[in-house]
PDB file of C-alpha atoms in Angstrom:
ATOM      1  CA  UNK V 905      17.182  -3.944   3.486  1.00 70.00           C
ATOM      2  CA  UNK V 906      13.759  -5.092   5.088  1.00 75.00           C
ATOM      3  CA  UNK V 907      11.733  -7.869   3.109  1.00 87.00           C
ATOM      4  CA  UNK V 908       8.477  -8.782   3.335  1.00 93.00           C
ATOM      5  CA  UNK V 909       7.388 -12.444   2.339  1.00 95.00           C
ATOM      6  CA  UNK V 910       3.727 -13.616   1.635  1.00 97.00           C
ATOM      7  CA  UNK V 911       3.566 -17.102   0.249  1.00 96.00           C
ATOM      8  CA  UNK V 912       0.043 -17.630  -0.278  1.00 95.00           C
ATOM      9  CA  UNK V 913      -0.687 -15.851  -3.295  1.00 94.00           C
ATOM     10  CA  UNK V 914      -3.902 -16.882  -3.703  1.00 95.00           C
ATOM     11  CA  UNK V 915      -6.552 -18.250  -0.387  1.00 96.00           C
ATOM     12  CA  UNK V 916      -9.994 -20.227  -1.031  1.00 96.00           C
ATOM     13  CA  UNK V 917     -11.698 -20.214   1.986  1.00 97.00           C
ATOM     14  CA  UNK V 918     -16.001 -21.481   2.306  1.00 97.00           C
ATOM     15  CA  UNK V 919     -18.068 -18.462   4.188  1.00 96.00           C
ATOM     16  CA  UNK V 920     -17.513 -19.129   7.680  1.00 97.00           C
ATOM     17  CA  UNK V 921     -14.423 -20.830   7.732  1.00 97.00           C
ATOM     18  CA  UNK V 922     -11.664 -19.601  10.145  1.00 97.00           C
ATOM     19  CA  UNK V 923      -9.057 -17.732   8.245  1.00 97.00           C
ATOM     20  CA  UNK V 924      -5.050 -16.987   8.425  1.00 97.00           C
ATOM     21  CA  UNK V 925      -3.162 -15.169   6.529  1.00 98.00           C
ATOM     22  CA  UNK V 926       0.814 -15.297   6.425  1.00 98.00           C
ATOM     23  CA  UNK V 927       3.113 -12.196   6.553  1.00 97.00           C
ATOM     24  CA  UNK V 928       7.033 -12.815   7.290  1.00 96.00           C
ATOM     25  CA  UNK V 929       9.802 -10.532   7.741  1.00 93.00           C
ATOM     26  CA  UNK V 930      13.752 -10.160   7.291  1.00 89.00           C
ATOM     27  CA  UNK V 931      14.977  -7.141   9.431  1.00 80.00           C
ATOM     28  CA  UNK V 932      17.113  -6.646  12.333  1.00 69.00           C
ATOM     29  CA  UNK V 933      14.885  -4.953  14.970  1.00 75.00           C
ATOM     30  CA  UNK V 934      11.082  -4.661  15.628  1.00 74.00           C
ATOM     31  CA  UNK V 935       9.623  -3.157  12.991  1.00 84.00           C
ATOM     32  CA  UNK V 936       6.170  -1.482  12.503  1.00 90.00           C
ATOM     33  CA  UNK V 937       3.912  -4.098  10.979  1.00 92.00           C
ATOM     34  CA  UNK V 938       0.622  -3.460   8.849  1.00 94.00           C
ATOM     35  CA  UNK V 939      -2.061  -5.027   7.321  1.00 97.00           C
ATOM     36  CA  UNK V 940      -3.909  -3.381   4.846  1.00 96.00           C
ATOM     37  CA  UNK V 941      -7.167  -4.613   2.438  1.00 96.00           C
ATOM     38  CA  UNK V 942      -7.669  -3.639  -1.352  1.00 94.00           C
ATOM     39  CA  UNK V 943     -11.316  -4.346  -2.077  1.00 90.00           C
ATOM     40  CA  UNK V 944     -12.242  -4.518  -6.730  1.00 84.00           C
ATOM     41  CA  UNK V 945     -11.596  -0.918  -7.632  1.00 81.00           C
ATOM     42  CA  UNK V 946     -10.820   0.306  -4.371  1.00 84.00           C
ATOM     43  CA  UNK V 947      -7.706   1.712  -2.150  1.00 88.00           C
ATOM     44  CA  UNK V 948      -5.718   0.476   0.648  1.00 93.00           C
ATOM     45  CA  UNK V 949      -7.477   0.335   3.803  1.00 93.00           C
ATOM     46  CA  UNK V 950      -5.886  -0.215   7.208  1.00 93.00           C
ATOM     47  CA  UNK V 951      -6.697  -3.231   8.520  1.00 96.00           C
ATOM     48  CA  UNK V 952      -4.658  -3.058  11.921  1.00 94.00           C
ATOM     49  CA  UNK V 953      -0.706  -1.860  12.951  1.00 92.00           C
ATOM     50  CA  UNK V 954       1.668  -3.479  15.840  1.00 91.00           C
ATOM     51  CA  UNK V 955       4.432  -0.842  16.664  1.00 86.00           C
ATOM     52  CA  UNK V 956       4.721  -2.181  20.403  1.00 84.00           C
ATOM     53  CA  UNK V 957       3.138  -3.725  23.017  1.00 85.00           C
ATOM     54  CA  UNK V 958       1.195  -6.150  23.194  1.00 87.00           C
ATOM     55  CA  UNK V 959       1.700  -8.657  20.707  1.00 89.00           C
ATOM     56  CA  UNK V 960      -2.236  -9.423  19.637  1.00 95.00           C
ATOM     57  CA  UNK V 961      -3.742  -6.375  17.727  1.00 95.00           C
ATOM     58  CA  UNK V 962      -7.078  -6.030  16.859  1.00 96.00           C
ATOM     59  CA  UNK V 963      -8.187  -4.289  14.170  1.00 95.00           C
ATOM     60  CA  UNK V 964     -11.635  -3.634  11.858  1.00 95.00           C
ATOM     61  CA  UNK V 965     -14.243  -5.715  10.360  1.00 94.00           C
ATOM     62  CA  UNK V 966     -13.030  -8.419  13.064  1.00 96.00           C
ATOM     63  CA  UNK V 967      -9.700  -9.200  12.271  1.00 97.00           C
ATOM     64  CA  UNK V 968      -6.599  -9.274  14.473  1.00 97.00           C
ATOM     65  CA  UNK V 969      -2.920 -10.292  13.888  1.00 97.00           C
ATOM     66  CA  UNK V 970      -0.431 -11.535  16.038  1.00 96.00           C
ATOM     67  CA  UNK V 971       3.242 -10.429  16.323  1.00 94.00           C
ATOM     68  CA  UNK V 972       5.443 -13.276  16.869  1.00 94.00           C
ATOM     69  CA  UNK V 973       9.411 -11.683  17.365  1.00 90.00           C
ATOM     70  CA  UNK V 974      11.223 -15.095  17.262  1.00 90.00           C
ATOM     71  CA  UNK V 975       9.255 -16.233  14.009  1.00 93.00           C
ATOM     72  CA  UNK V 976       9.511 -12.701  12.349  1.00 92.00           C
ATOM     73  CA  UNK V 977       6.145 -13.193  11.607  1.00 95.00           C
ATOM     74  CA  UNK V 978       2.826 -11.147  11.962  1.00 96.00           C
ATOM     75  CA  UNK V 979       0.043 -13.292  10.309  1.00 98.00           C
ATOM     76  CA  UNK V 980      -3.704 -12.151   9.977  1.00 98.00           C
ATOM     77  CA  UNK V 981      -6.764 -14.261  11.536  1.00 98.00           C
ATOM     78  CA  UNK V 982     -10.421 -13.694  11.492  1.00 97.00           C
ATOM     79  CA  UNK V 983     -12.354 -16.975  12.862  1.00 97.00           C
ATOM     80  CA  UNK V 984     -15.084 -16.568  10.593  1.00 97.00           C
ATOM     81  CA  UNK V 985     -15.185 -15.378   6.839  1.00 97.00           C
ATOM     82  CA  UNK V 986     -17.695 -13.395   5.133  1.00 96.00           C
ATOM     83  CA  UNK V 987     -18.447 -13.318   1.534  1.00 95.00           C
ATOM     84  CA  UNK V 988     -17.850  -9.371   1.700  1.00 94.00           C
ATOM     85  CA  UNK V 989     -14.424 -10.425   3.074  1.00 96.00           C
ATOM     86  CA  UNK V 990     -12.518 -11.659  -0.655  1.00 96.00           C
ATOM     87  CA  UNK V 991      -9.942  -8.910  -1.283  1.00 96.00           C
ATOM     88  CA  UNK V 992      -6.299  -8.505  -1.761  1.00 96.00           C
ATOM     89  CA  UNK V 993      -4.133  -8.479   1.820  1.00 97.00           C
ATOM     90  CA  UNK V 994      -1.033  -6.521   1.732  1.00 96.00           C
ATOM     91  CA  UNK V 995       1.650  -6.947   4.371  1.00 96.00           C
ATOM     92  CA  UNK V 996       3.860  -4.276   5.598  1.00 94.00           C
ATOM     93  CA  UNK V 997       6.730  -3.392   6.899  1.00 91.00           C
ATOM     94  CA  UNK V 998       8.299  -0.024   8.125  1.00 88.00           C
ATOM     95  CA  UNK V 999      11.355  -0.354  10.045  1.00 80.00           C
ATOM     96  CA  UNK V1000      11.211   2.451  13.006  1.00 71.00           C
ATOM     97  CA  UNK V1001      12.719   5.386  11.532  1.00 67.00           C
ATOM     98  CA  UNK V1002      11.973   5.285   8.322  1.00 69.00           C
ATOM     99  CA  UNK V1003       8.453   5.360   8.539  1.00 74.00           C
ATOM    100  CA  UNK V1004       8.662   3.838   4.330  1.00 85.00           C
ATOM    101  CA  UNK V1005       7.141   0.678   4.427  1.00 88.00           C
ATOM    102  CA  UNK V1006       7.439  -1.892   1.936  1.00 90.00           C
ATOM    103  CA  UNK V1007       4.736  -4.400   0.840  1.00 93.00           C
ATOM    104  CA  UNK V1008       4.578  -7.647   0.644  1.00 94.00           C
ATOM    105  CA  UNK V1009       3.391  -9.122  -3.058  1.00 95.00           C
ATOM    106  CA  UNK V1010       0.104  -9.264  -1.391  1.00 95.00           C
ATOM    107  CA  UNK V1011      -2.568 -12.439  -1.191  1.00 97.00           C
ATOM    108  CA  UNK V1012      -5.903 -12.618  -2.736  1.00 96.00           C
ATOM    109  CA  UNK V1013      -8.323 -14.064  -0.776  1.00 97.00           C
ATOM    110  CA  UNK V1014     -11.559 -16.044  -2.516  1.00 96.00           C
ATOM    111  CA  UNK V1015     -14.721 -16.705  -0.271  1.00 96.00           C
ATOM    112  CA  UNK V1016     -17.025 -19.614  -1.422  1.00 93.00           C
ATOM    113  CA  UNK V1017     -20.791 -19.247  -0.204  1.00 87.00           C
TER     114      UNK V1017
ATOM    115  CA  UNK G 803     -14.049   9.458   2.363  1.00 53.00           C
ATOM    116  CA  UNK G 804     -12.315  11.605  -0.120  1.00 69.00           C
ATOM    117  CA  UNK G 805      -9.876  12.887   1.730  1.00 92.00           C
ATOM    118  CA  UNK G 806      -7.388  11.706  -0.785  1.00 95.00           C
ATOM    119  CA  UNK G 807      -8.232  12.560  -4.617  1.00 96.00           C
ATOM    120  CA  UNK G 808      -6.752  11.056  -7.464  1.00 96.00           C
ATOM    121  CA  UNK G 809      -7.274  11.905 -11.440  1.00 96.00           C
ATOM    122  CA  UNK G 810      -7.893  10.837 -13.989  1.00 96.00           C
ATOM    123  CA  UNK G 811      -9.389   7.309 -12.588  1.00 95.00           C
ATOM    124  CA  UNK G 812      -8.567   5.819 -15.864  1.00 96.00           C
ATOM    125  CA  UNK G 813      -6.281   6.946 -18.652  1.00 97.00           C
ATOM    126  CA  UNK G 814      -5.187   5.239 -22.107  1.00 97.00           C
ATOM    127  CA  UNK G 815      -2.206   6.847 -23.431  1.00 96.00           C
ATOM    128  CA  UNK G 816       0.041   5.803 -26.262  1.00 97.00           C
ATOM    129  CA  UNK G 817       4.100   4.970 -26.215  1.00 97.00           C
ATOM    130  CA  UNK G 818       6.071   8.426 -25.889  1.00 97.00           C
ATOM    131  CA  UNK G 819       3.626  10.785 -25.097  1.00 97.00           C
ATOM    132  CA  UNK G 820       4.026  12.334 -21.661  1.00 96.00           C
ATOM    133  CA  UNK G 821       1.233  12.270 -18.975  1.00 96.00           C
ATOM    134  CA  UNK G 822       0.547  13.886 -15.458  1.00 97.00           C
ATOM    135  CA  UNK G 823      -1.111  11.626 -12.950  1.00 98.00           C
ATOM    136  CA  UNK G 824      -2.426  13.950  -9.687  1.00 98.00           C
ATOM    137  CA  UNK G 825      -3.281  13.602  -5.951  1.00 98.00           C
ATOM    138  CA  UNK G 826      -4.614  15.699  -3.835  1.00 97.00           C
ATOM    139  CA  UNK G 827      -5.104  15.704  -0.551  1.00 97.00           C
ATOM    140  CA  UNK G 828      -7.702  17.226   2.096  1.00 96.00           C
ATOM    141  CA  UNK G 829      -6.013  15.513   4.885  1.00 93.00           C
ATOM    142  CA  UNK G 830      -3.086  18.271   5.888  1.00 93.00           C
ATOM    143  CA  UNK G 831      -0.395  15.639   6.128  1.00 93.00           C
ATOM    144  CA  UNK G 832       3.014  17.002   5.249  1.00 92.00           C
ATOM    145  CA  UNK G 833       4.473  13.183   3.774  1.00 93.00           C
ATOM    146  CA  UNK G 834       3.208  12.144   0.406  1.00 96.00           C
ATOM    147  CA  UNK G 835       3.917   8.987  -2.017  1.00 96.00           C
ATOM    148  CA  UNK G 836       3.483   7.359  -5.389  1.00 98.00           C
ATOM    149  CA  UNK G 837       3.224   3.861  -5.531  1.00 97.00           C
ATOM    150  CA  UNK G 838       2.652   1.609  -8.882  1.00 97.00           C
ATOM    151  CA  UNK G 839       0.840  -2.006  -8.202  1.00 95.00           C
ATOM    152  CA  UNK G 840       1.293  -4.825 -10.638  1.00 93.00           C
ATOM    153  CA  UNK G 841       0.154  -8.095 -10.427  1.00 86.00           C
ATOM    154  CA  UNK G 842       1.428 -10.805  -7.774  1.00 85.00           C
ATOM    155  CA  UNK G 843       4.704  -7.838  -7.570  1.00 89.00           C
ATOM    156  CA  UNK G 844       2.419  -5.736  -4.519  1.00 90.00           C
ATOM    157  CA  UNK G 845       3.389  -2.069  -4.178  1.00 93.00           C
ATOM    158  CA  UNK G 846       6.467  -0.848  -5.193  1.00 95.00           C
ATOM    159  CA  UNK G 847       7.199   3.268  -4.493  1.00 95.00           C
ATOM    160  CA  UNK G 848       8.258   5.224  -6.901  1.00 97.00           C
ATOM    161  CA  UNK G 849       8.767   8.666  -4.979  1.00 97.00           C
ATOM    162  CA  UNK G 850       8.006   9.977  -2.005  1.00 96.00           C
ATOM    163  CA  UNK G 851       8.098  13.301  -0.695  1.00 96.00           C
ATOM    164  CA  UNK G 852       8.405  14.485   2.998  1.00 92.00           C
ATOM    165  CA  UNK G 853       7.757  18.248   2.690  1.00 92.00           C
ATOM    166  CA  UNK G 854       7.336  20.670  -0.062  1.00 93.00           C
ATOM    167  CA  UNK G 855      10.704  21.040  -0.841  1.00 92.00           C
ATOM    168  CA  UNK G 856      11.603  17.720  -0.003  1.00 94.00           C
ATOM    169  CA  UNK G 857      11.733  15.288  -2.954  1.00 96.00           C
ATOM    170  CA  UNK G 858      13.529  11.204  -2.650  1.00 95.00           C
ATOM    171  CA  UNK G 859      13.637   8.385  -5.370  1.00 96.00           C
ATOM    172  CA  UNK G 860      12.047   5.209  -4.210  1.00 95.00           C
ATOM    173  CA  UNK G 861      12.730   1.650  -5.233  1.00 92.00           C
ATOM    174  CA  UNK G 862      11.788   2.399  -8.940  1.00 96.00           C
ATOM    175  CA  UNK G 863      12.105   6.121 -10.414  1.00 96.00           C
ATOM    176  CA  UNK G 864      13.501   5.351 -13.595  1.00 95.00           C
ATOM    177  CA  UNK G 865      10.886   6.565 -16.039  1.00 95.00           C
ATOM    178  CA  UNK G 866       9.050   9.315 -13.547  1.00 97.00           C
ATOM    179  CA  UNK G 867       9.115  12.389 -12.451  1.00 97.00           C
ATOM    180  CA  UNK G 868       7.350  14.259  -9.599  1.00 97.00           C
ATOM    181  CA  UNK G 869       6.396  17.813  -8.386  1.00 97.00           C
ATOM    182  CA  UNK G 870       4.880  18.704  -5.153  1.00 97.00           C
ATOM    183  CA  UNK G 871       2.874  21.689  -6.189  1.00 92.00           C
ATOM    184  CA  UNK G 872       2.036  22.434  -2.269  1.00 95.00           C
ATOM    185  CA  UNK G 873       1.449  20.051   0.461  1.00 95.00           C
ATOM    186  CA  UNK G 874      -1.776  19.091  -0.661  1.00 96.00           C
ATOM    187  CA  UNK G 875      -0.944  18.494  -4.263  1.00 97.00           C
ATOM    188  CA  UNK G 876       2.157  15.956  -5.453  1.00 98.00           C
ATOM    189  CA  UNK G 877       1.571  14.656  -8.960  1.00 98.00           C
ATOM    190  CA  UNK G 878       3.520  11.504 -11.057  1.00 98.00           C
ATOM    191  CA  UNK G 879       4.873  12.417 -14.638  1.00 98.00           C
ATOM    192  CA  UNK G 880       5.654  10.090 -17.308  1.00 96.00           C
ATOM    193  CA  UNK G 881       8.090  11.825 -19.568  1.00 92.00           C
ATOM    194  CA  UNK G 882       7.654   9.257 -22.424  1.00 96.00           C
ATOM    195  CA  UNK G 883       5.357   6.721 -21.612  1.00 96.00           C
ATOM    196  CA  UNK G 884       5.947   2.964 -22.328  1.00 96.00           C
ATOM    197  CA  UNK G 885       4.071  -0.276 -22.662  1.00 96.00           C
ATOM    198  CA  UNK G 886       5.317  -1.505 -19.353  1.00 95.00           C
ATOM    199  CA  UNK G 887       4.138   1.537 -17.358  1.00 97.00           C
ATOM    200  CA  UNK G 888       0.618   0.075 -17.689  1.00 97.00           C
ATOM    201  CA  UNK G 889      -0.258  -0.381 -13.618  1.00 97.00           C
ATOM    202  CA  UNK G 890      -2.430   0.613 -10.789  1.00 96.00           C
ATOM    203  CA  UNK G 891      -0.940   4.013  -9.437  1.00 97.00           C
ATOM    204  CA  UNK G 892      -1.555   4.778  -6.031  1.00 97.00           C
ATOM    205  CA  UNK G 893      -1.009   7.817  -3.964  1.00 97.00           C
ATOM    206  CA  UNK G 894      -0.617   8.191   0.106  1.00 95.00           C
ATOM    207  CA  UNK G 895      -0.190  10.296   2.379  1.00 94.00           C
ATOM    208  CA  UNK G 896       0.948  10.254   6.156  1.00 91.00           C
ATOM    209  CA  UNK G 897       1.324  12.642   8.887  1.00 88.00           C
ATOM    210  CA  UNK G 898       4.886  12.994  10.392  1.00 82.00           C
ATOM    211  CA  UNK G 899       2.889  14.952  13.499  1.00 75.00           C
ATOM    212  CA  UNK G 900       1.366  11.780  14.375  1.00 69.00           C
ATOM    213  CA  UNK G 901       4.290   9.751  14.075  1.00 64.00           C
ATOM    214  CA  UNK G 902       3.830   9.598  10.275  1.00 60.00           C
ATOM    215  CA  UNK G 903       3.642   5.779  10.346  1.00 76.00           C
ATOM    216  CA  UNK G 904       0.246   5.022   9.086  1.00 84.00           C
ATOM    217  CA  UNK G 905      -0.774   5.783   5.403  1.00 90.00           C
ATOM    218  CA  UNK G 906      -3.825   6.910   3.755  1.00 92.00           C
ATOM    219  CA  UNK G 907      -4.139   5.917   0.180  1.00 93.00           C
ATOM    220  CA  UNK G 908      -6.407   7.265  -2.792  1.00 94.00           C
ATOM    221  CA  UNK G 909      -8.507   4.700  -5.176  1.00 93.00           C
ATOM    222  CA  UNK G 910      -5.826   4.707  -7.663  1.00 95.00           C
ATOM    223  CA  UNK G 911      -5.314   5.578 -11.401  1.00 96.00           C
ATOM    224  CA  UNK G 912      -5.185   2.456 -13.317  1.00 96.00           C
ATOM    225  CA  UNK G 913      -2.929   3.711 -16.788  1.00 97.00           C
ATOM    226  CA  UNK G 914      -2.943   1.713 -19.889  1.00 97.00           C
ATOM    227  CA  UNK G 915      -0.188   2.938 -22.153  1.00 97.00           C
ATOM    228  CA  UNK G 916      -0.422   1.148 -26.009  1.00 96.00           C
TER     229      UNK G 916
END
């Protein structure tokens, strides 16, 4: 079965500092890979996907992700943090098929001003 | 946008009675799922269903029940609620015509059962 590791629980970044987030995976093939944002109170919001192609994604609010195969890894960036930015990050992984993904335990990011 | 609908928003219940969490959805995607979210454990399904009469366990049933009124309605019962029910529940939704990868989730029921 797919797995989907996040080992930063918790980020504290200052407003405007670059930012990466870290998403690895155990599976076999290429799987789809998602981020997805939980603002206070809020839903899951798409962030950005990789299903194939090339391996930098963009996404919204400025964010993009890069798919690295030999790594199993698919780790978020945005080079400069916003206050509006702290949230939870989920990782995900659906392995082509399936189309279930599983989550990562997610990572809470905290801005500083 | 509230193209996925969840009630209530809030609930406190007490141990053994049985509630009925709902989602609806104005989306017309055939897939729907129910996900619980506890802390620093992410989102763990709990059923998913790919068409009206299609209804599959996820990774932690035990304790829940589901019906999928019509495609646009799928709600979460707990039989006998228990203290370590309390969680964020979540609903999606994804659309098999569009490759059904991508989910669209509701703002959650957050259940406190005492």
């Amino acid at each position: 079965a797919q797995s989907v590791t996040q080992p930063d629980i918790h980020i504290t970044v200052s407003e405007g500092a670059s930012l990466e987030l870290r998403c690895n995976y155990s599976y076999g093939a290429t799987p789809y890979l998602f981020w997805y944002v939980q603002s206070p109170g809020q839903g899951l919001q798409l962030l950005l996907k990789y299903f194939s192609g090339d391996t930098l994604v963009q996404g919204i609010k400025g964010f993009e992700a890069e798919f690295k195969r030999s790594q199993s890894s698919f780790n978020l960036r945005k080079p400069s943090v916003h206050w509006s930015d702290a949230a939870e990050y989920f990782c995900a992984v659906a392995p082509g098929g399936s189309y279930i993904p599983t989550f990562g335990r997610g990572t809470s990011l905290i801005v500083h001003p | 946008d509230a193209d996925v609908t969840q009630t209530p928003r809030n609930r406190i219940t007490k141990t053994g009675k049985r509630i009925m969490l709902e989602c609806s959805q104005t989306k017309g995607h055939d897939r729907m799922y129910w996900y619980r979210q506890d802390p620093g454990l992410g989102l763990r399904l709990i059923y998913y269903s790919f068409d009206v009469k299609d209804i599959n366990k996820g990774e932690i049933s035990d304790g829940y029940s589901v019906s999928r009124q019509a495609q646009a309605k799928f709600s979460l019962s707990l039989e006998s609620a228990i203290p370590n029910q309390t969680a964020l529940y979540f609903c999606a939704t994804s659309d098999s015509g569009t490759g059904a990868i991508q989910q669209y989730f509701g703002p959650g029921t957050r259940l406190t059962v005492t």
